[in-house]
PDB file of C-alpha atoms in Angstrom:
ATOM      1  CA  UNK A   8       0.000   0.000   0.000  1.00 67.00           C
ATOM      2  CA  UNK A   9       1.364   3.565  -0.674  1.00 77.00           C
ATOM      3  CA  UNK A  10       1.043   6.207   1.110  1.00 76.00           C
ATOM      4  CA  UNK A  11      -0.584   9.371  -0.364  1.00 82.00           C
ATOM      5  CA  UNK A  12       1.373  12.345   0.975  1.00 81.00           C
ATOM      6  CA  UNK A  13       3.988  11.393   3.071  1.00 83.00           C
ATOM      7  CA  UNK A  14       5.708  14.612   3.135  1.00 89.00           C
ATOM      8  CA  UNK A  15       2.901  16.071   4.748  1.00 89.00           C
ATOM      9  CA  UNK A  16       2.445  13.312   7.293  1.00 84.00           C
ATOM     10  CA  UNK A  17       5.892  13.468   8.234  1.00 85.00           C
ATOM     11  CA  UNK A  18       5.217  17.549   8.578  1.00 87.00           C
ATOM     12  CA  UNK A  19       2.510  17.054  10.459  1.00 86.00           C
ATOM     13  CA  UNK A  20       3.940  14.603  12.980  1.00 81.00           C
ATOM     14  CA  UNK A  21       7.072  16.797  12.993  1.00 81.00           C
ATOM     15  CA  UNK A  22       4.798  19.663  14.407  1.00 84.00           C
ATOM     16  CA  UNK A  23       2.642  17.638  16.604  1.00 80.00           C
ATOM     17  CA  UNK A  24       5.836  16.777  18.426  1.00 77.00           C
ATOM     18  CA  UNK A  25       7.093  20.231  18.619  1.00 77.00           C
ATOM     19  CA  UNK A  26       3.381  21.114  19.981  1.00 77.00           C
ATOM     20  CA  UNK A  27       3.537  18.242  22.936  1.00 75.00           C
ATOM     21  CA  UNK A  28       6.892  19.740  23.607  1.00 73.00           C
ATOM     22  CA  UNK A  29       6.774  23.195  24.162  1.00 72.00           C
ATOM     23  CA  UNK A  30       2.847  22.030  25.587  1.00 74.00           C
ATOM     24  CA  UNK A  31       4.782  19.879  28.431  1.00 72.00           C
ATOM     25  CA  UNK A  32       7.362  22.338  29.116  1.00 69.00           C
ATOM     26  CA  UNK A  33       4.912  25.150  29.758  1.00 70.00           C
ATOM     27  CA  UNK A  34       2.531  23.175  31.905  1.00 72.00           C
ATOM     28  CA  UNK A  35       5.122  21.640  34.411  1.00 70.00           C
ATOM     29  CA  UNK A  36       6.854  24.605  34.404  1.00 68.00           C
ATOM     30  CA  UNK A  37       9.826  23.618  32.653  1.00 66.00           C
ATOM     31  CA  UNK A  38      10.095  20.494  35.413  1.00 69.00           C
ATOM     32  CA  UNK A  39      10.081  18.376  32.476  1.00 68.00           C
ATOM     33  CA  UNK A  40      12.965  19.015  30.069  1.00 63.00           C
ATOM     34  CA  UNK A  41      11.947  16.602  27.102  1.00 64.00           C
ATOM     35  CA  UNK A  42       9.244  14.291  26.477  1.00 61.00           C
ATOM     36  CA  UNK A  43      10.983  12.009  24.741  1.00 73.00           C
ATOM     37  CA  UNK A  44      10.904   8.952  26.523  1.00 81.00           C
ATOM     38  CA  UNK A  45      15.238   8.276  26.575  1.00 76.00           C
ATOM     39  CA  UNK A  46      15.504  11.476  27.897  1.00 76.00           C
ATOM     40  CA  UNK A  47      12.640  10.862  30.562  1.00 82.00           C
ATOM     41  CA  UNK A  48      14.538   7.322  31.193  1.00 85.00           C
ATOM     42  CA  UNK A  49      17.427   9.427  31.824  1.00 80.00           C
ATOM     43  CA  UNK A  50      15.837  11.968  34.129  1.00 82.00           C
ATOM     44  CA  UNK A  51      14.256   8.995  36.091  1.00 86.00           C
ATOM     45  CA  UNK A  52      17.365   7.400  37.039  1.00 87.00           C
ATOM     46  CA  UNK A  53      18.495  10.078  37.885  1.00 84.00           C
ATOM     47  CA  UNK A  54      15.920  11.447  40.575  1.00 87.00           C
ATOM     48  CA  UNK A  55      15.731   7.182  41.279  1.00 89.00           C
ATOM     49  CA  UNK A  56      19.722   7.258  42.427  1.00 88.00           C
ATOM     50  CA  UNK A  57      18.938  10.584  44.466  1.00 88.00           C
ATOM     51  CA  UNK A  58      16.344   8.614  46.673  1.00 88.00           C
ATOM     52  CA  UNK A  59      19.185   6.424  47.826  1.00 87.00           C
ATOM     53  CA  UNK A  60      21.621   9.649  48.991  1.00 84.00           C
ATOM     54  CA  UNK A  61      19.051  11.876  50.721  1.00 79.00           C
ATOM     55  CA  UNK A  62      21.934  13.709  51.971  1.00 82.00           C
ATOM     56  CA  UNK A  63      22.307  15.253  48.523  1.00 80.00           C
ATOM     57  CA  UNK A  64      18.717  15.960  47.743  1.00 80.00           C
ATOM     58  CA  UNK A  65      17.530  16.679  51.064  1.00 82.00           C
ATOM     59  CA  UNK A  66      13.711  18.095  49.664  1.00 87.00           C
ATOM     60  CA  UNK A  67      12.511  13.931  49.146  1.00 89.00           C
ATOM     61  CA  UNK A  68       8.776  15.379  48.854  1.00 90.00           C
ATOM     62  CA  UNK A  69       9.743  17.382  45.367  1.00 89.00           C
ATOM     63  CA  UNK A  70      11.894  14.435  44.387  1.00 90.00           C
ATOM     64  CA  UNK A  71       9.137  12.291  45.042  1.00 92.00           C
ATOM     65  CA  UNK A  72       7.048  14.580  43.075  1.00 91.00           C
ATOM     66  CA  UNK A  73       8.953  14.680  39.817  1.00 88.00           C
ATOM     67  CA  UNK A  74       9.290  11.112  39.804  1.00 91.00           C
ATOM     68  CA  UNK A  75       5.618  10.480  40.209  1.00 93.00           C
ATOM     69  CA  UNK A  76       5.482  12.534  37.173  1.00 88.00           C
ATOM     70  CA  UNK A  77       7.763  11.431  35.565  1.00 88.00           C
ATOM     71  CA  UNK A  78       5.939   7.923  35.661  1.00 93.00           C
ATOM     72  CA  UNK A  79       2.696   9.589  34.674  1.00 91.00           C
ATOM     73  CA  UNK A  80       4.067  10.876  31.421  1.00 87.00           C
ATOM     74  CA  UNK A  81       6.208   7.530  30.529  1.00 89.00           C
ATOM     75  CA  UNK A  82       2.998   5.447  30.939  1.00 92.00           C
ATOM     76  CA  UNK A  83       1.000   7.904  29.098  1.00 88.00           C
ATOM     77  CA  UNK A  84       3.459   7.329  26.215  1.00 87.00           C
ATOM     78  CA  UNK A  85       3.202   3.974  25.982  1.00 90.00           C
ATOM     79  CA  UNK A  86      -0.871   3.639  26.296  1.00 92.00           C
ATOM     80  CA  UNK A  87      -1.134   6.349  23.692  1.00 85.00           C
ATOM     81  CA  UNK A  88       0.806   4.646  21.666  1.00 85.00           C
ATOM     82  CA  UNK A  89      -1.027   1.241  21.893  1.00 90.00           C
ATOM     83  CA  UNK A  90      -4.172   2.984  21.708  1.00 86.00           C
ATOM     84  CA  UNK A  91      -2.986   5.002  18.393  1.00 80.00           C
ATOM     85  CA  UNK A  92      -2.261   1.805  16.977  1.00 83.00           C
ATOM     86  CA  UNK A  93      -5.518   0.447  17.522  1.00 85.00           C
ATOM     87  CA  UNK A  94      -7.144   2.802  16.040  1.00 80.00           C
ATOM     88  CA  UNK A  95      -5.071   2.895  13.133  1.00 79.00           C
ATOM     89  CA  UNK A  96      -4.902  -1.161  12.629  1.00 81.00           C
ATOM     90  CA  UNK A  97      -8.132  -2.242  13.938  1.00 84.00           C
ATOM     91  CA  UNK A  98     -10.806   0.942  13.634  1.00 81.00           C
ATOM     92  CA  UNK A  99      -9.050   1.179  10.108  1.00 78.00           C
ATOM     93  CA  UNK A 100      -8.854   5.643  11.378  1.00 77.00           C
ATOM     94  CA  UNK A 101      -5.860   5.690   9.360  1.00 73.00           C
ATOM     95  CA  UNK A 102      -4.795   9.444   8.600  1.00 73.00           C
ATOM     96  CA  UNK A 103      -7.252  10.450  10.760  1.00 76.00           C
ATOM     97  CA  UNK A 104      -5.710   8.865  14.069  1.00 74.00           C
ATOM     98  CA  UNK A 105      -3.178  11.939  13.587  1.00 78.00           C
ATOM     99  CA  UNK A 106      -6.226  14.275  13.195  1.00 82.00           C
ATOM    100  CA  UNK A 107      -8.299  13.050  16.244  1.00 80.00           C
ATOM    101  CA  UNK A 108      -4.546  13.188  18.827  1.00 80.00           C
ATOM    102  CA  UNK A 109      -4.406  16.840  17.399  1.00 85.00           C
ATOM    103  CA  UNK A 110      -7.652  17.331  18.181  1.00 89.00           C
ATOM    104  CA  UNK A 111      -6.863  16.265  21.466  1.00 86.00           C
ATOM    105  CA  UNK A 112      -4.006  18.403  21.790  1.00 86.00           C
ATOM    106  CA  UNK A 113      -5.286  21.254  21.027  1.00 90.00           C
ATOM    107  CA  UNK A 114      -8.571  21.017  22.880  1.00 93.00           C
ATOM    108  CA  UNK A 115      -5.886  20.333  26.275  1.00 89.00           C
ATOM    109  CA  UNK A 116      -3.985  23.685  24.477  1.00 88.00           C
ATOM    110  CA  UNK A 117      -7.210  25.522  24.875  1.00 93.00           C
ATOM    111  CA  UNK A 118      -8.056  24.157  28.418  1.00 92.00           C
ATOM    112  CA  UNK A 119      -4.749  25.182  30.044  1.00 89.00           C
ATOM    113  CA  UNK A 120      -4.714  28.785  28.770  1.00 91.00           C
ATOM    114  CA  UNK A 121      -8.579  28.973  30.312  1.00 94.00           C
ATOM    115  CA  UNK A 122      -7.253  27.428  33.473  1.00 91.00           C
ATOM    116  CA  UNK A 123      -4.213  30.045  33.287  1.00 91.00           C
ATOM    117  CA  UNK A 124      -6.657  32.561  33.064  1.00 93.00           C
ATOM    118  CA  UNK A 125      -9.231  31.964  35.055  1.00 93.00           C
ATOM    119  CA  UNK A 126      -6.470  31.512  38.073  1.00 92.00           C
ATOM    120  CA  UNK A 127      -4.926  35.044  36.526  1.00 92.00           C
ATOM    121  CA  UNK A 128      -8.788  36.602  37.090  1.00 94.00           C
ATOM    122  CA  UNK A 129      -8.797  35.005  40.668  1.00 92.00           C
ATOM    123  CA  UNK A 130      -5.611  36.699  42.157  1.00 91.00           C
ATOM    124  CA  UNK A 131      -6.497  39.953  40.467  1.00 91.00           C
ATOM    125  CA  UNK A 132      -9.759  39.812  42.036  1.00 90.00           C
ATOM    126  CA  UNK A 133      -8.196  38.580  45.423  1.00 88.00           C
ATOM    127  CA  UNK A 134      -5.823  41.781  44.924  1.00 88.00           C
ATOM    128  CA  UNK A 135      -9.068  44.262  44.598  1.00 86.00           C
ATOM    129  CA  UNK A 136     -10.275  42.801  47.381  1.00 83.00           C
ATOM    130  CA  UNK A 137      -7.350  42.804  49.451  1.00 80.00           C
ATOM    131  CA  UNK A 138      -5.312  45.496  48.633  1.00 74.00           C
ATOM    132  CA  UNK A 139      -2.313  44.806  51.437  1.00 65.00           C
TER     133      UNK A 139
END
């Protein structure tokens, strides 16, 4: 079977990638450096080792933290992947597996900048009402 514009599905993943990056970075504040998994391996390990010298990480509840999330993120990799590939094998979505995880993306896009400013509107309001 050939593919019918694989140029463009190549762009289109390309960009969908840089989305989920810069998306992860902003909403964990930069906690997560990549979100591709070796480099999440990496950063795993690394938080991992630090649980066995506390002495050099002495804030275990942060640590903790960014290895729970860590964990999140990893598994979320992995089940979107299976379920991307059942869609595309077994619901026959094909092309439009891509369209329906940028839908997704973008929809979460849309939700965190509401969230961001609905918690912006708060503290201003909270600053009327307390002016200190």
């Amino acid at each position: 079977m050939e593919i019918a514009y694989p140029n463009f599905i190549v762009c289109a993943l390309l960009f969908a990638m840089g989305l989920q990056n810069s998306f992860v970075t902003k909403i964990s504040n930069a906690v997560v450096r990549t979100t591709h998994l070796t480099g999440l391996f990496t950063d795993l390990g690394i938080d991992l080792s630090h649980l066995l010298f506390p002495e050099s990480h002495p804030d275990r509840a942060k640590l903790k933290e960014n290895i729970k999330l860590r964990i999140y993120i990893i598994s979320s990799f992995f089940i979107g992947g299976l379920i991307g590939g059942f869609f595309y094998s077994e619901v026959h979505l094909k092309l439009n597996t891509l369209i329906l995880a940028a839908l997704i993306l973008l929809s979460s896009l849309f939700y965190d900048d509401f969230r961001y400013q609905l918690i912006k509107t708060k503290r201003k309001y909270n600053q009327r009402k307390n002016p200190n």
